[in-house]
Every structure is written in C-alpha cells, then in structure tokens.
PDB file of C-alpha atoms and ligand atoms in Angstrom:
ATOM      1  CA  MET Y  19      -2.456 -56.252  95.884  1.00 88.00           C
ATOM      2  CA  THR Y  20       0.176 -53.535  95.665  1.00 97.00           C
ATOM      3  CA  ILE Y  21      -0.600 -50.487  93.822  1.00 98.00           C
ATOM      4  CA  ASP Y  22       1.251 -47.475  92.894  1.00 98.00           C
ATOM      5  CA  LEU Y  23      -0.696 -44.789  90.813  1.00 98.00           C
ATOM      6  CA  HIS Y  24       2.026 -41.926  90.907  1.00 99.00           C
ATOM      7  CA  MET Y  25       5.587 -42.372  89.310  1.00 98.00           C
ATOM      8  CA  HIS Y  26       7.831 -40.593  86.784  1.00 98.00           C
ATOM      9  CA  SER Y  27       9.974 -41.706  84.027  1.00 98.00           C
ATOM     10  CA  THR Y  28      12.422 -40.000  81.877  1.00 98.00           C
ATOM     11  CA  ALA Y  29       9.489 -38.958  79.819  1.00 98.00           C
ATOM     12  CA  SER Y  30       9.586 -36.143  82.317  1.00 98.00           C
ATOM     13  CA  ASP Y  31      11.935 -35.734  85.456  1.00 98.00           C
ATOM     14  CA  GLY Y  32      12.383 -39.243  86.466  1.00 98.00           C
ATOM     15  CA  THR Y  33      15.710 -41.244  86.006  1.00 97.00           C
ATOM     16  CA  LEU Y  34      14.564 -44.456  84.841  1.00 98.00           C
ATOM     17  CA  SER Y  35      13.161 -45.309  81.218  1.00 98.00           C
ATOM     18  CA  PRO Y  36       9.601 -46.404  80.943  1.00 98.00           C
ATOM     19  CA  THR Y  37      10.740 -49.805  80.294  1.00 99.00           C
ATOM     20  CA  GLU Y  38      13.369 -49.847  83.122  1.00 98.00           C
ATOM     21  CA  LEU Y  39      10.544 -48.388  85.694  1.00 99.00           C
ATOM     22  CA  MET Y  40       7.934 -51.035  85.065  1.00 99.00           C
ATOM     23  CA  ARG Y  41      10.664 -53.713  85.626  1.00 98.00           C
ATOM     24  CA  PHE Y  42      11.536 -51.957  89.039  1.00 98.00           C
ATOM     25  CA  ALA Y  43       8.077 -51.597  90.083  1.00 98.00           C
ATOM     26  CA  ALA Y  44       7.710 -55.225  89.463  1.00 98.00           C
ATOM     27  CA  GLU Y  45      10.614 -55.989  91.350  1.00 98.00           C
ATOM     28  CA  CYS Y  46       9.483 -53.873  94.220  1.00 98.00           C
ATOM     29  CA  GLY Y  47       6.104 -56.229  94.043  1.00 98.00           C
ATOM     30  CA  CYS Y  48       3.930 -53.910  92.464  1.00 98.00           C
ATOM     31  CA  ASN Y  49       0.991 -55.636  90.613  1.00 97.00           C
ATOM     32  CA  THR Y  50      -0.941 -52.419  89.605  1.00 98.00           C
ATOM     33  CA  VAL Y  51       1.000 -49.571  88.348  1.00 98.00           C
ATOM     34  CA  ALA Y  52       0.383 -46.138  86.807  1.00 98.00           C
ATOM     35  CA  LEU Y  53       2.796 -44.030  84.693  1.00 99.00           C
ATOM     36  CA  THR Y  54       2.020 -40.105  85.830  1.00 99.00           C
ATOM     37  CA  ASP Y  55       4.919 -38.151  84.018  1.00 99.00           C
ATOM     38  CA  HIS Y  56       4.597 -34.118  84.146  1.00 98.00           C
ATOM     39  CA  ASP Y  57       2.559 -32.643  81.495  1.00 98.00           C
ATOM     40  CA  THR Y  58       3.234 -35.715  79.082  1.00 98.00           C
ATOM     41  CA  ALA Y  59       2.076 -39.396  78.154  1.00 98.00           C
ATOM     42  CA  ALA Y  60       5.087 -39.755  76.056  1.00 98.00           C
ATOM     43  CA  GLY Y  61       6.237 -42.657  78.027  1.00 98.00           C
ATOM     44  CA  VAL Y  62       2.787 -44.614  78.397  1.00 98.00           C
ATOM     45  CA  SER Y  63       2.751 -46.869  75.201  1.00 98.00           C
ATOM     46  CA  GLU Y  64       6.444 -48.164  75.931  1.00 98.00           C
ATOM     47  CA  ALA Y  65       5.365 -48.472  79.879  1.00 99.00           C
ATOM     48  CA  ARG Y  66       2.061 -50.434  78.980  1.00 98.00           C
ATOM     49  CA  SER Y  67       3.713 -52.597  76.544  1.00 98.00           C
ATOM     50  CA  GLU Y  68       6.386 -53.693  79.377  1.00 98.00           C
ATOM     51  CA  ALA Y  69       3.829 -53.866  82.405  1.00 98.00           C
ATOM     52  CA  HIS Y  70       1.736 -56.352  80.257  1.00 98.00           C
ATOM     53  CA  ARG Y  71       4.674 -58.199  79.390  1.00 98.00           C
ATOM     54  CA  LEU Y  72       5.723 -58.193  82.972  1.00 98.00           C
ATOM     55  CA  GLY Y  73       1.766 -59.448  83.856  1.00 98.00           C
ATOM     56  CA  ILE Y  74       0.776 -56.453  85.786  1.00 98.00           C
ATOM     57  CA  ARG Y  75      -1.996 -54.023  85.604  1.00 98.00           C
ATOM     58  CA  PHE Y  76      -1.373 -50.789  83.893  1.00 98.00           C
ATOM     59  CA  ILE Y  77      -3.109 -47.373  84.280  1.00 98.00           C
ATOM     60  CA  ALA Y  78      -2.486 -44.455  81.722  1.00 98.00           C
ATOM     61  CA  GLY Y  79      -1.605 -41.480  83.403  1.00 98.00           C
ATOM     62  CA  ILE Y  80      -0.362 -37.904  83.479  1.00 99.00           C
ATOM     63  CA  GLU Y  81       0.627 -35.264  86.247  1.00 99.00           C
ATOM     64  CA  VAL Y  82      -0.825 -32.013  84.973  1.00 98.00           C
ATOM     65  CA  SER Y  83       0.935 -28.907  86.157  1.00 98.00           C
ATOM     66  CA  SER Y  84      -2.024 -26.109  87.147  1.00 98.00           C
ATOM     67  CA  LEU Y  85      -2.132 -22.912  88.690  1.00 96.00           C
ATOM     68  CA  TRP Y  86      -4.398 -22.256  91.593  1.00 96.00           C
ATOM     69  CA  GLY Y  87      -4.192 -19.265  94.190  1.00 90.00           C
ATOM     70  CA  GLY Y  88      -0.713 -18.217  92.564  1.00 88.00           C
ATOM     71  CA  ARG Y  89       0.655 -21.719  93.212  1.00 90.00           C
ATOM     72  CA  SER Y  90       1.676 -24.677  91.219  1.00 92.00           C
ATOM     73  CA  ILE Y  91      -0.668 -27.405  91.907  1.00 97.00           C
ATOM     74  CA  HIS Y  92      -0.409 -31.052  90.547  1.00 98.00           C
ATOM     75  CA  VAL Y  93      -3.380 -32.642  89.108  1.00 99.00           C
ATOM     76  CA  VAL Y  94      -2.936 -36.463  88.319  1.00 99.00           C
ATOM     77  CA  GLY Y  95      -5.121 -37.879  85.391  1.00 99.00           C
ATOM     78  CA  LEU Y  96      -5.841 -41.975  85.610  1.00 99.00           C
ATOM     79  CA  GLY Y  97      -7.190 -43.908  82.900  1.00 98.00           C
ATOM     80  CA  ILE Y  98      -6.406 -41.488  80.037  1.00 98.00           C
ATOM     81  CA  ASP Y  99      -6.487 -42.040  76.504  1.00 98.00           C
ATOM     82  CA  ASP Y 100      -2.769 -40.902  75.685  1.00 98.00           C
ATOM     83  CA  THR Y 101      -3.587 -40.807  71.973  1.00 98.00           C
ATOM     84  CA  ASN Y 102      -6.399 -38.345  72.651  1.00 98.00           C
ATOM     85  CA  PRO Y 103      -6.138 -35.328  70.014  1.00 98.00           C
ATOM     86  CA  VAL Y 104      -7.265 -32.588  72.642  1.00 98.00           C
ATOM     87  CA  LEU Y 105      -4.563 -33.912  74.773  1.00 98.00           C
ATOM     88  CA  THR Y 106      -2.074 -34.434  72.292  1.00 98.00           C
ATOM     89  CA  ARG Y 107      -2.522 -30.733  71.322  1.00 98.00           C
ATOM     90  CA  LYS Y 108      -2.292 -29.722  74.722  1.00 98.00           C
ATOM     91  CA  VAL Y 109       0.877 -31.495  75.557  1.00 98.00           C
ATOM     92  CA  ARG Y 110       2.219 -29.789  72.578  1.00 98.00           C
ATOM     93  CA  GLU Y 111       1.509 -26.265  74.522  1.00 98.00           C
ATOM     94  CA  PHE Y 112       2.884 -27.475  77.515  1.00 98.00           C
ATOM     95  CA  GLU Y 113       6.286 -28.416  75.710  1.00 98.00           C
ATOM     96  CA  VAL Y 114       6.439 -25.146  74.385  1.00 98.00           C
ATOM     97  CA  SER Y 115       5.833 -23.389  77.943  1.00 98.00           C
ATOM     98  CA  ARG Y 116       8.571 -25.490  79.273  1.00 98.00           C
ATOM     99  CA  THR Y 117      10.826 -24.793  76.643  1.00 98.00           C
ATOM    100  CA  ARG Y 118      10.310 -20.902  77.069  1.00 98.00           C
ATOM    101  CA  ARG Y 119      10.318 -21.371  80.733  1.00 98.00           C
ATOM    102  CA  ALA Y 120      13.904 -23.145  80.653  1.00 98.00           C
ATOM    103  CA  ALA Y 121      15.567 -20.257  78.777  1.00 98.00           C
ATOM    104  CA  GLN Y 122      13.798 -17.719  81.043  1.00 98.00           C
ATOM    105  CA  ILE Y 123      15.050 -19.638  84.059  1.00 98.00           C
ATOM    106  CA  ALA Y 124      18.535 -19.843  82.505  1.00 98.00           C
ATOM    107  CA  GLU Y 125      18.689 -16.215  82.211  1.00 98.00           C
ATOM    108  CA  LYS Y 126      17.512 -15.235  85.585  1.00 98.00           C
ATOM    109  CA  LEU Y 127      20.472 -17.990  86.940  1.00 98.00           C
ATOM    110  CA  ALA Y 128      22.878 -16.119  84.672  1.00 98.00           C
ATOM    111  CA  ALA Y 129      21.928 -12.795  85.891  1.00 98.00           C
ATOM    112  CA  LEU Y 130      22.639 -14.056  89.366  1.00 98.00           C
ATOM    113  CA  GLY Y 131      26.270 -14.973  88.367  1.00 97.00           C
ATOM    114  CA  ILE Y 132      25.442 -18.547  87.289  1.00 98.00           C
ATOM    115  CA  PRO Y 133      25.791 -18.661  83.071  1.00 98.00           C
ATOM    116  CA  GLY Y 134      25.636 -21.586  80.822  1.00 97.00           C
ATOM    117  CA  MET Y 135      22.815 -23.600  82.655  1.00 98.00           C
ATOM    118  CA  LEU Y 136      20.316 -23.924  79.671  1.00 98.00           C
ATOM    119  CA  GLU Y 137      22.769 -26.205  77.752  1.00 97.00           C
ATOM    120  CA  LYS Y 138      23.812 -28.321  80.978  1.00 98.00           C
ATOM    121  CA  ALA Y 139      20.198 -28.628  82.172  1.00 98.00           C
ATOM    122  CA  THR Y 140      18.880 -29.613  78.631  1.00 97.00           C
ATOM    123  CA  ALA Y 141      21.651 -32.248  78.744  1.00 97.00           C
ATOM    124  CA  PHE Y 142      20.210 -33.821  81.763  1.00 97.00           C
ATOM    125  CA  ALA Y 143      16.790 -33.894  80.060  1.00 98.00           C
ATOM    126  CA  GLU Y 144      16.126 -36.990  78.166  1.00 97.00           C
ATOM    127  CA  ASN Y 145      13.035 -35.885  76.831  1.00 98.00           C
ATOM    128  CA  LYS Y 146      14.319 -32.431  75.433  1.00 97.00           C
ATOM    129  CA  LEU Y 147      10.675 -31.319  75.072  1.00 97.00           C
ATOM    130  CA  ASN Y 148       9.958 -31.611  78.940  1.00 98.00           C
ATOM    131  CA  ALA Y 149      12.828 -29.580  80.356  1.00 97.00           C
ATOM    132  CA  SER Y 150      12.254 -29.814  84.408  1.00 98.00           C
ATOM    133  CA  ARG Y 151      13.190 -27.438  87.313  1.00 98.00           C
ATOM    134  CA  VAL Y 152      14.689 -30.824  88.403  1.00 97.00           C
ATOM    135  CA  HIS Y 153      17.040 -30.887  85.452  1.00 98.00           C
ATOM    136  CA  PHE Y 154      18.203 -27.267  86.429  1.00 98.00           C
ATOM    137  CA  ALA Y 155      18.898 -28.379  90.017  1.00 98.00           C
ATOM    138  CA  LEU Y 156      21.186 -31.289  88.645  1.00 97.00           C
ATOM    139  CA  ALA Y 157      22.809 -28.757  86.567  1.00 98.00           C
ATOM    140  CA  LEU Y 158      23.579 -26.320  89.355  1.00 98.00           C
ATOM    141  CA  LEU Y 159      24.635 -29.198  91.528  1.00 98.00           C
ATOM    142  CA  GLU Y 160      27.092 -30.212  88.686  1.00 97.00           C
ATOM    143  CA  ALA Y 161      28.315 -26.604  88.309  1.00 97.00           C
ATOM    144  CA  GLY Y 162      29.385 -26.757  92.047  1.00 97.00           C
ATOM    145  CA  ALA Y 163      26.710 -23.839  92.721  1.00 98.00           C
ATOM    146  CA  VAL Y 164      24.857 -25.880  95.340  1.00 98.00           C
ATOM    147  CA  LYS Y 165      25.434 -28.892  97.701  1.00 97.00           C
ATOM    148  CA  ASN Y 166      22.493 -30.770  96.823  1.00 96.00           C
ATOM    149  CA  GLN Y 167      18.982 -30.798  94.653  1.00 94.00           C
ATOM    150  CA  GLN Y 168      17.151 -29.500  97.788  1.00 95.00           C
ATOM    151  CA  GLU Y 169      19.573 -26.370  98.129  1.00 98.00           C
ATOM    152  CA  ALA Y 170      19.027 -25.576  94.370  1.00 98.00           C
ATOM    153  CA  PHE Y 171      15.406 -25.254  94.836  1.00 97.00           C
ATOM    154  CA  ASP Y 172      15.743 -23.736  98.231  1.00 98.00           C
ATOM    155  CA  ARG Y 173      18.112 -21.064  96.761  1.00 98.00           C
ATOM    156  CA  TYR Y 174      17.001 -20.691  93.327  1.00 98.00           C
ATOM    157  CA  LEU Y 175      14.057 -22.583  91.650  1.00 98.00           C
ATOM    158  CA  GLY Y 176      11.626 -23.272  94.189  1.00 94.00           C
ATOM    159  CA  ASP Y 177       8.316 -21.121  94.031  1.00 90.00           C
ATOM    160  CA  GLY Y 178       9.151 -17.384  94.707  1.00 91.00           C
ATOM    161  CA  LYS Y 179      12.803 -18.135  94.772  1.00 97.00           C
ATOM    162  CA  PRO Y 180      15.168 -15.867  92.775  1.00 98.00           C
ATOM    163  CA  ALA Y 181      15.161 -17.657  89.404  1.00 98.00           C
ATOM    164  CA  TYR Y 182      11.669 -19.199  89.730  1.00 97.00           C
ATOM    165  CA  ILE Y 183       9.666 -18.464  86.556  1.00 96.00           C
ATOM    166  CA  MET Y 184       5.674 -19.093  86.796  1.00 94.00           C
ATOM    167  CA  ALA Y 185       4.952 -20.832  83.383  1.00 95.00           C
ATOM    168  CA  PRO Y 186       1.500 -20.251  81.926  1.00 96.00           C
ATOM    169  CA  TRP Y 187      -0.190 -23.532  83.194  1.00 98.00           C
ATOM    170  CA  PRO Y 188      -3.969 -23.966  82.950  1.00 98.00           C
ATOM    171  CA  THR Y 189      -6.260 -23.465  86.249  1.00 98.00           C
ATOM    172  CA  VAL Y 190      -6.713 -26.283  88.322  1.00 98.00           C
ATOM    173  CA  ALA Y 191     -10.568 -26.403  86.625  1.00 98.00           C
ATOM    174  CA  GLU Y 192      -8.990 -26.706  83.093  1.00 98.00           C
ATOM    175  CA  ALA Y 193      -6.552 -29.279  84.131  1.00 98.00           C
ATOM    176  CA  VAL Y 194      -9.682 -31.375  85.146  1.00 99.00           C
ATOM    177  CA  ASP Y 195     -11.475 -30.684  82.302  1.00 98.00           C
ATOM    178  CA  LEU Y 196      -8.599 -31.764  79.893  1.00 99.00           C
ATOM    179  CA  ILE Y 197      -8.311 -34.879  82.120  1.00 99.00           C
ATOM    180  CA  HIS Y 198     -11.849 -35.643  81.527  1.00 98.00           C
ATOM    181  CA  THR Y 199     -11.657 -34.804  77.742  1.00 98.00           C
ATOM    182  CA  ALA Y 200      -8.910 -37.751  77.338  1.00 98.00           C
ATOM    183  CA  GLY Y 201     -11.306 -40.019  79.356  1.00 98.00           C
ATOM    184  CA  GLY Y 202      -9.494 -39.947  82.679  1.00 98.00           C
ATOM    185  CA  ILE Y 203     -10.381 -39.386  86.274  1.00 98.00           C
ATOM    186  CA  ALA Y 204      -8.931 -36.293  87.938  1.00 99.00           C
ATOM    187  CA  VAL Y 205      -6.967 -36.976  91.207  1.00 99.00           C
ATOM    188  CA  MET Y 206      -5.675 -34.296  93.274  1.00 99.00           C
ATOM    189  CA  ALA Y 207      -2.006 -35.030  93.946  1.00 98.00           C
ATOM    190  CA  HIS Y 208      -0.297 -34.663  97.280  1.00 98.00           C
ATOM    191  CA  PRO Y 209      -2.318 -31.990  98.752  1.00 98.00           C
ATOM    192  CA  GLY Y 210      -0.305 -32.240 101.843  1.00 97.00           C
ATOM    193  CA  ARG Y 211       2.655 -30.839  99.761  1.00 96.00           C
ATOM    194  CA  TYR Y 212       0.891 -27.351  99.257  1.00 94.00           C
ATOM    195  CA  HIS Y 213       2.218 -25.569 102.242  1.00 87.00           C
ATOM    196  CA  PHE Y 214       0.082 -22.288 101.879  1.00 89.00           C
ATOM    197  CA  LYS Y 215       0.571 -19.540 104.391  1.00 87.00           C
ATOM    198  CA  ASN Y 216      -2.832 -20.190 105.870  1.00 90.00           C
ATOM    199  CA  ASP Y 217      -3.763 -23.718 106.914  1.00 84.00           C
ATOM    200  CA  TRP Y 218      -7.062 -23.621 105.755  1.00 91.00           C
ATOM    201  CA  THR Y 219      -6.447 -22.551 102.016  1.00 96.00           C
ATOM    202  CA  VAL Y 220      -5.799 -26.150 101.059  1.00 97.00           C
ATOM    203  CA  ASP Y 221      -9.345 -26.754 102.072  1.00 97.00           C
ATOM    204  CA  GLU Y 222     -10.341 -24.144  99.530  1.00 97.00           C
ATOM    205  CA  LEU Y 223      -8.568 -25.712  97.036  1.00 98.00           C
ATOM    206  CA  MET Y 224     -10.277 -29.182  97.638  1.00 98.00           C
ATOM    207  CA  LYS Y 225     -13.620 -27.412  97.411  1.00 98.00           C
ATOM    208  CA  ASP Y 226     -12.834 -25.637  93.998  1.00 98.00           C
ATOM    209  CA  PHE Y 227     -11.362 -29.027  92.597  1.00 98.00           C
ATOM    210  CA  ALA Y 228     -14.216 -30.769  93.752  1.00 98.00           C
ATOM    211  CA  ALA Y 229     -16.490 -28.316  92.171  1.00 98.00           C
ATOM    212  CA  ALA Y 230     -14.657 -28.334  88.883  1.00 98.00           C
ATOM    213  CA  GLY Y 231     -15.671 -32.115  88.870  1.00 98.00           C
ATOM    214  CA  GLY Y 232     -12.505 -33.622  90.332  1.00 98.00           C
ATOM    215  CA  GLU Y 233     -13.185 -37.070  91.305  1.00 98.00           C
ATOM    216  CA  ALA Y 234     -10.295 -38.309  93.645  1.00 99.00           C
ATOM    217  CA  VAL Y 235      -7.551 -37.539  95.867  1.00 98.00           C
ATOM    218  CA  GLU Y 236      -4.054 -39.000  96.999  1.00 99.00           C
ATOM    219  CA  VAL Y 237      -4.787 -39.852 100.695  1.00 98.00           C
ATOM    220  CA  ILE Y 238      -1.263 -41.351 100.616  1.00 98.00           C
ATOM    221  CA  SER Y 239       1.606 -39.990  98.589  1.00 98.00           C
ATOM    222  CA  GLY Y 240       5.536 -40.338  98.914  1.00 98.00           C
ATOM    223  CA  SER Y 241       5.420 -36.280  98.779  1.00 98.00           C
ATOM    224  CA  GLN Y 242       3.377 -36.014 101.616  1.00 97.00           C
ATOM    225  CA  GLN Y 243       3.727 -36.635 105.184  1.00 97.00           C
ATOM    226  CA  PRO Y 244       1.703 -40.010 106.638  1.00 97.00           C
ATOM    227  CA  ASP Y 245       0.047 -37.969 109.384  1.00 97.00           C
ATOM    228  CA  PHE Y 246      -1.852 -35.839 106.438  1.00 97.00           C
ATOM    229  CA  THR Y 247      -3.786 -38.767 105.478  1.00 98.00           C
ATOM    230  CA  PRO Y 248      -6.559 -38.195 108.080  1.00 98.00           C
ATOM    231  CA  ARG Y 249      -7.348 -34.556 106.298  1.00 97.00           C
ATOM    232  CA  CYS Y 250      -7.291 -36.441 103.049  1.00 98.00           C
ATOM    233  CA  LEU Y 251      -9.620 -38.898 104.240  1.00 98.00           C
ATOM    234  CA  ALA Y 252     -12.082 -36.045 105.555  1.00 98.00           C
ATOM    235  CA  TRP Y 253     -12.004 -34.681 102.167  1.00 98.00           C
ATOM    236  CA  ALA Y 254     -12.877 -37.960 100.351  1.00 98.00           C
ATOM    237  CA  ARG Y 255     -15.856 -38.149 102.950  1.00 98.00           C
ATOM    238  CA  GLU Y 256     -16.856 -34.486 102.496  1.00 98.00           C
ATOM    239  CA  TYR Y 257     -16.778 -34.351  98.533  1.00 98.00           C
ATOM    240  CA  LYS Y 258     -17.466 -38.075  98.143  1.00 98.00           C
ATOM    241  CA  LEU Y 259     -14.153 -38.352  96.443  1.00 98.00           C
ATOM    242  CA  LEU Y 260     -12.347 -41.590  95.444  1.00 98.00           C
ATOM    243  CA  VAL Y 261      -9.041 -42.398  96.978  1.00 98.00           C
ATOM    244  CA  SER Y 262      -5.564 -42.968  95.349  1.00 98.00           C
ATOM    245  CA  THR Y 263      -1.985 -43.993  96.487  1.00 98.00           C
ATOM    246  CA  GLY Y 264       1.281 -43.318  94.687  1.00 98.00           C
ATOM    247  CA  SER Y 265       4.986 -43.018  95.754  1.00 98.00           C
ATOM    248  CA  ASP Y 266       5.661 -40.034  93.312  1.00 98.00           C
ATOM    249  CA  PHE Y 267       8.842 -42.327  92.668  1.00 98.00           C
ATOM    250  CA  HIS Y 268      11.227 -40.352  90.504  1.00 98.00           C
ATOM    251  CA  SER Y 269      14.778 -42.297  90.919  1.00 97.00           C
ATOM    252  CA  LYS Y 270      16.548 -45.021  92.784  1.00 98.00           C
ATOM    253  CA  THR Y 271      18.638 -42.422  94.773  1.00 94.00           C
ATOM    254  CA  GLY Y 272      15.344 -39.737  95.556  1.00 88.00           C
ATOM    255  CA  THR Y 273      14.075 -39.207  98.926  1.00 90.00           C
ATOM    256  CA  ARG Y 274      10.609 -40.817  97.885  1.00 95.00           C
ATOM    257  CA  PRO Y 275       9.529 -44.135  98.848  1.00 98.00           C
ATOM    258  CA  MET Y 276      10.319 -47.086  96.241  1.00 98.00           C
ATOM    259  CA  PRO Y 277       7.579 -47.999  94.201  1.00 98.00           C
ATOM    260  CA  GLY Y 278       4.535 -49.747  96.094  1.00 98.00           C
ATOM    261  CA  THR Y 279       6.190 -49.061  99.424  1.00 98.00           C
ATOM    262  CA  GLN Y 280       4.477 -45.729  99.876  1.00 98.00           C
ATOM    263  CA  GLY Y 281       1.402 -47.249 101.966  1.00 97.00           C
ATOM    264  CA  GLN Y 282      -1.799 -48.574 100.684  1.00 97.00           C
ATOM    265  CA  LEU Y 283      -5.399 -47.648 100.670  1.00 97.00           C
ATOM    266  CA  PRO Y 284      -7.315 -47.601 103.726  1.00 96.00           C
ATOM    267  CA  ALA Y 285     -10.477 -50.046 104.192  1.00 96.00           C
ATOM    268  CA  GLY Y 286     -13.797 -48.218 104.149  1.00 97.00           C
ATOM    269  CA  TYR Y 287     -13.247 -45.915 101.129  1.00 98.00           C
ATOM    270  CA  THR Y 288     -13.629 -46.435  97.486  1.00 98.00           C
ATOM    271  CA  SER Y 289     -10.655 -46.839  95.424  1.00 98.00           C
ATOM    272  CA  VAL Y 290      -9.824 -44.942  92.033  1.00 98.00           C
ATOM    273  CA  LEU Y 291      -9.111 -48.389  90.535  1.00 98.00           C
ATOM    274  CA  SER Y 292     -12.707 -49.325  90.947  1.00 97.00           C
ATOM    275  CA  LYS Y 293     -13.781 -46.786  88.410  1.00 97.00           C
ATOM    276  CA  LEU Y 294     -10.795 -47.792  85.877  1.00 97.00           C
ATOM    277  CA  THR Y 295     -11.597 -50.334  83.273  1.00 88.00           C
ATOM    278  CA  ASN Y 296      -8.149 -51.309  81.951  1.00 78.00           C
TER     279      ASN Y 296
HETATM  280  P1  LIG H   9       8.581 -28.413  87.076  1.00 87.14           P
HETATM  281  O1  LIG H   9       7.504 -29.519  86.662  1.00 87.14           O
HETATM  282  O2  LIG H   9       9.711 -28.488  85.906  1.00 87.14           O
HETATM  283  O3  LIG H   9       8.078 -27.320  87.806  1.00 87.14           O
HETATM  284  O4  LIG H   9       9.465 -29.297  88.226  1.00 87.14           O
HETATM  285  C1  LIG H   9       8.876 -29.746  89.250  1.00 87.14           C
HETATM  286  C2  LIG H   9       9.577 -30.806  90.109  1.00 87.14           C
HETATM  287  O5  LIG H   9      10.470 -30.180  90.858  1.00 87.14           O
HETATM  288  C3  LIG H   9       8.493 -31.515  91.240  1.00 87.14           C
HETATM  289  O6  LIG H   9       7.638 -32.678  90.440  1.00 87.14           O
HETATM  290  C4  LIG H   9       9.325 -31.955  92.042  1.00 87.14           C
HETATM  291  O7  LIG H   9      10.009 -33.298  91.384  1.00 87.14           O
HETATM  292  C5  LIG H   9      10.547 -30.993  92.227  1.00 87.14           C
HETATM  293  N1  LIG H   9      10.665 -30.055  93.260  1.00 87.14           N
HETATM  294  C6  LIG H   9       9.667 -28.947  93.163  1.00 87.14           C
HETATM  295  N2  LIG H   9       9.646 -28.127  94.016  1.00 87.14           N
HETATM  296  C7  LIG H   9      10.730 -28.555  95.043  1.00 87.14           C
HETATM  297  C8  LIG H   9      11.413 -28.487  96.219  1.00 87.14           C
HETATM  298  N3  LIG H   9      11.202 -27.268  96.992  1.00 87.14           N
HETATM  299  N4  LIG H   9      12.237 -29.571  96.286  1.00 87.14           N
HETATM  300  C9  LIG H   9      12.747 -30.148  95.790  1.00 87.14           C
HETATM  301  N5  LIG H   9      12.246 -30.759  94.632  1.00 87.14           N
HETATM  302  C10 LIG H   9      10.899 -29.926  94.264  1.00 87.14           C
HETATM  303 MN1  LIG H  10       8.718 -34.360  89.517  1.00 87.14          MN
HETATM  304 MN1  LIG H  11       3.767 -33.427  91.967  1.00 87.14          MN
HETATM  305 MN1  LIG H  12       4.612 -36.432  90.541  1.00 87.14          MN
END
C-alpha cells in the first residue's frame, strides 16, 4: 500500500488540477491519497470523483493556515465533510483574508520598487480566491526581480521578510476545532519545517496542539528532513498521537518528492488511516 495524505492542486498553490493530480498520484503508484489544499476544499469533489474512477482510496482534506507564537503553522484536516456549512463559512473568511493580504503584499513590493505584482500574482492563481505567496514568487520570477522561487521567499515573502504580511489566521486551537466541526481529524503538518529560534519551542507547540485535541502528526513529510522523524515519533508516543505521511506535493518541477515517494509509515504506530472510514 502506497499512501500520500498531503498534496496540493490548483485549488490552492499546486500546479495540477484536482483531476490531473489524482491521475499523476495513481501513476506514481499511490492507492490511498488525500487532497489537502491551503484553506479550501474547493478541489475535493473533483478529486474524489477522479480517484474513485481510478479505483484509489480518497480522503477529503484541507491544510488550515493558523498562527502560534507569531508564526504560521499548518494544521491538516483529514476526513472532513467538504460541504460542512461552518467550514464553508470559514473558507469564505479565509478567501477574504487572502485577497486582502495579496493587495497588502503588492503594496509592500511596490514600495520596494517592484510595482504591478497584484495583477501578475493573481494571473498565476487558478483559484482567484486563493492567492498564495507562491503566486507572488512566480510573479517576481517572471518580472526578473529574483532568480528563483526560493530567493523570492528569502528576500521578500518569507515570514518576517520586507514584503511579509501576517494574515489574521485562526489560532492552532481554533484550526483544530474547525477541523473537528467539519468531522475531520487534526494532523500537525510538517513540524520539522518550523524553524523556531529555540529548539524546544516546537515541543511547546506539540504540547498545545495535543491539549487542543489534535490527534495526529506527520512523522514523514516532503517538507521536512527525514532525520526529523524520530522526534515526531517521540511526540506520537508521548501524546498518543496517530501518525501520518505526505509528500506535500505541489508541482512536477518542485523540490518536494513526487506523490507517494516521501516514505511510508513505520511499524509499531497507529496510522491516521485506521480512524478514517471512507
Ligand atoms: P501562503 O499560504 O500564501 O502563506 O504561502 C505558503 C506557501 O508558500 C507554502 O505552502 C509553501 O508552498 C510556500 N513557502 C512558504 N515559505 C516558503 C519558503 N521559505 N520557501 C519556499 N516556499 C515557501
Ligand atoms: Mn503550499
Ligand atoms: Mn504546509
Ligand atoms: Mn502543504
């Protein structure tokens, strides 16, 4: 069994449509997949139809942007009801936040001498209601302001950089509640990617996440180093968390692993899949 419980489509900052993503994941050998777009479940219904046509198990998901300790933390929800009215209402709020933030990022870039980025970034976003910093990175690249996407984040868009805007995301606890309200299981996404100043801060994050009712942790992720897995497994034991794995796939040309190639779950731990019914 090859599983991948964290992937993005054009409903957020991925480059494949939900249908194309499911086809590619199946080609890559996945037989259990989740679609986890940032702050939206807009691609879920299309992806589910295609996954079922292909005969692979599909988990409806979302990756909720949240804030903790002044940093942006991602909480994945798996097994959500993508039609849940509370979730739908929240997604509308996230869309408003993203749209406002995009205008503010563009203003900051203009003040830094790079005008016209709102139109360019929006043009890269297939889902106009889900403008991402990745779309700004693509716009900066096209404008010749940076040599690659990473430079766009390092010089302008990354947390705390000159064109960074902190969006009014929910707290980690609120993100967990939202996922539960939508019938899903809350998974701490790629804890190895949050490079806090002090190494122990991520321990505090995991403690708060578990206290808020978070049930699972990505012990393997295309967005964290493989040598971070033992720490994740220690949290899984300490807080009795379920374990998950995902490539965090965004595009065929990206730096992250292809669907299902990120490494599978170790034996001796309870997979998040065991608590998912679909
Ligand atoms: P957003 O959801 O619009 O705030 O954008 C976050 C997305 O930007 C993440 O999901 C990553 O795909 C990408 N990203 C964030 N930080 C970086 C970084 N330092 N370098 C490259 N990509 C990043
Ligand atoms: Mn992303
Ligand atoms: Mn993430
Ligand atoms: Mn992701």
